Short mmCIF file of C-alpha atoms in Angstrom, two decimals:
data_model
loop_
_atom_site.label_atom_id
_atom_site.label_comp_id
_atom_site.label_asym_id
_atom_site.label_seq_id
_atom_site.Cartn_x
_atom_site.Cartn_y
_atom_site.Cartn_z
CA MET A 19 7.91 -10.05 -5.03
CA SER A 20 9.55 -6.12 -3.08
CA PHE A 21 7.40 -3.84 -1.40
CA GLN A 22 6.97 -1.57 -4.28
CA ALA A 23 6.71 -4.32 -6.24
CA TYR A 24 2.94 -5.49 -4.64
CA LEU A 25 2.24 -1.49 -4.72
CA ASP A 26 2.80 -1.10 -8.21
CA ASN A 27 0.65 -4.62 -8.61
CA ILE A 28 -1.85 -3.41 -6.72
CA GLU A 29 -2.94 -0.42 -9.24
CA ASP A 30 -2.25 -1.76 -12.33
CA LYS A 31 -5.23 -4.90 -10.88
CA THR A 32 -7.82 -1.57 -9.02
CA GLY A 33 -5.83 1.36 -11.40
CA LEU A 34 -6.15 3.57 -8.31
CA THR A 35 -2.71 4.23 -7.18
CA PRO A 36 -1.34 4.10 -3.56
CA ARG A 37 -1.83 8.06 -2.79
CA GLU A 38 -5.98 7.25 -3.84
CA PHE A 39 -6.43 4.08 -1.50
CA ILE A 40 -5.08 6.17 1.66
CA ALA A 41 -7.63 9.46 0.73
CA LEU A 42 -10.03 6.80 0.42
CA ALA A 43 -9.71 5.09 3.25
CA LYS A 44 -9.52 8.77 5.53
CA GLU A 45 -12.91 9.37 4.06
CA ARG A 46 -14.03 5.99 5.20
CA GLY A 47 -12.83 6.98 8.52
CA PHE A 48 -9.99 3.63 8.55
CA ASP A 49 -6.72 6.18 9.29
CA GLY A 50 -7.66 6.27 12.25
CA PRO A 51 -4.82 5.48 14.81
CA PHE A 52 -7.32 1.84 16.70
CA THR A 53 -8.15 0.75 13.30
CA LYS A 54 -7.33 -2.85 13.53
CA ALA A 55 -5.75 -3.73 10.31
CA GLY A 56 -9.23 -6.63 9.95
CA ALA A 57 -11.41 -3.52 8.92
CA ILE A 58 -9.52 -2.62 5.82
CA ILE A 59 -8.69 -6.05 4.74
CA ASP A 60 -12.51 -7.36 5.15
CA TRP A 61 -12.98 -3.54 2.97
CA LEU A 62 -10.11 -3.88 0.23
CA LYS A 63 -10.73 -7.58 -0.52
CA GLN A 64 -14.69 -7.13 -1.31
CA ASP A 65 -14.43 -3.87 -2.54
CA HIS A 66 -12.23 -4.21 -4.88
CA GLY A 67 -10.76 -7.57 -4.54
CA LEU A 68 -6.93 -8.07 -3.34
CA GLY A 69 -5.58 -10.30 -1.52
CA ARG A 70 -4.53 -10.38 2.71
CA GLY A 71 -1.09 -10.25 0.81
CA HIS A 72 -1.44 -6.79 -0.77
CA ALA A 73 -4.55 -5.66 1.25
CA MET A 74 -1.75 -5.76 3.93
CA ALA A 75 1.07 -3.48 1.11
CA LEU A 76 -2.15 -0.88 1.48
CA VAL A 77 -2.36 -1.34 5.60
CA HIS A 78 0.85 -0.49 6.58
CA VAL A 79 0.93 2.51 4.00
CA ILE A 80 -2.14 3.93 5.43
CA LYS A 81 -1.70 3.46 8.37
CA ASN A 82 1.98 4.46 8.70
CA GLY A 83 3.16 6.58 5.27
CA PRO A 84 5.81 5.94 2.98
CA LYS A 85 8.31 4.63 4.88
CA ILE A 86 9.29 1.10 5.21
CA ASP A 87 12.18 0.10 7.36
CA ALA A 88 15.80 0.29 5.92
CA LYS A 89 16.38 -3.46 6.36
CA HIS A 90 14.10 -3.94 2.87
CA VAL A 91 16.28 -1.36 1.19
CA GLY A 92 19.54 -2.61 -0.47
CA GLY A 93 21.50 -5.61 -0.40
CA SER A 94 19.73 -8.77 -3.02
CA GLY A 95 17.43 -11.30 -2.94
CA SER A 96 13.54 -10.04 -4.38
CA HIS A 97 12.06 -9.25 -1.80
CA ARG A 98 14.80 -5.86 -1.99
CA ASP A 99 13.11 -2.59 -2.57
CA GLU A 100 15.40 0.67 -3.76
CA SER A 101 14.66 2.86 -1.09
CA ASP A 102 13.48 3.70 2.01
CA THR A 103 10.42 5.51 0.83
CA LEU A 104 7.63 3.75 -0.69
CA TRP A 105 6.18 5.79 -4.07
CA LEU A 106 2.80 6.31 -3.89
CA ASP A 107 1.48 8.76 -7.18
CA GLY A 108 1.59 6.49 -9.93
CA LYS A 109 4.26 4.06 -10.99
CA LYS A 110 3.07 6.79 -14.54
CA ASN A 111 4.26 10.00 -12.14
CA ARG A 112 7.64 8.14 -10.43
CA PRO A 113 10.44 9.99 -11.28
#
């Protein structure tokens, strides 16, 4: 599953876009540079029922923004993304 597919599945499961999760994380003080991934994962599991893999995808965008390493872009395989920039504003709004 590609990184973007993880984010799309999270939206399907929760009804929230990645950008909305970023805003919620900021409200809870989880956007700081010293916030541990475990604290975010615990919150996402307890409040939104997400498993570790999906939560880690959100940890990345909460802490690092929409850019992913170019090594994950293009090529073949189910884990490849089309772009090095993830779409955070919801599947319905994707250009």
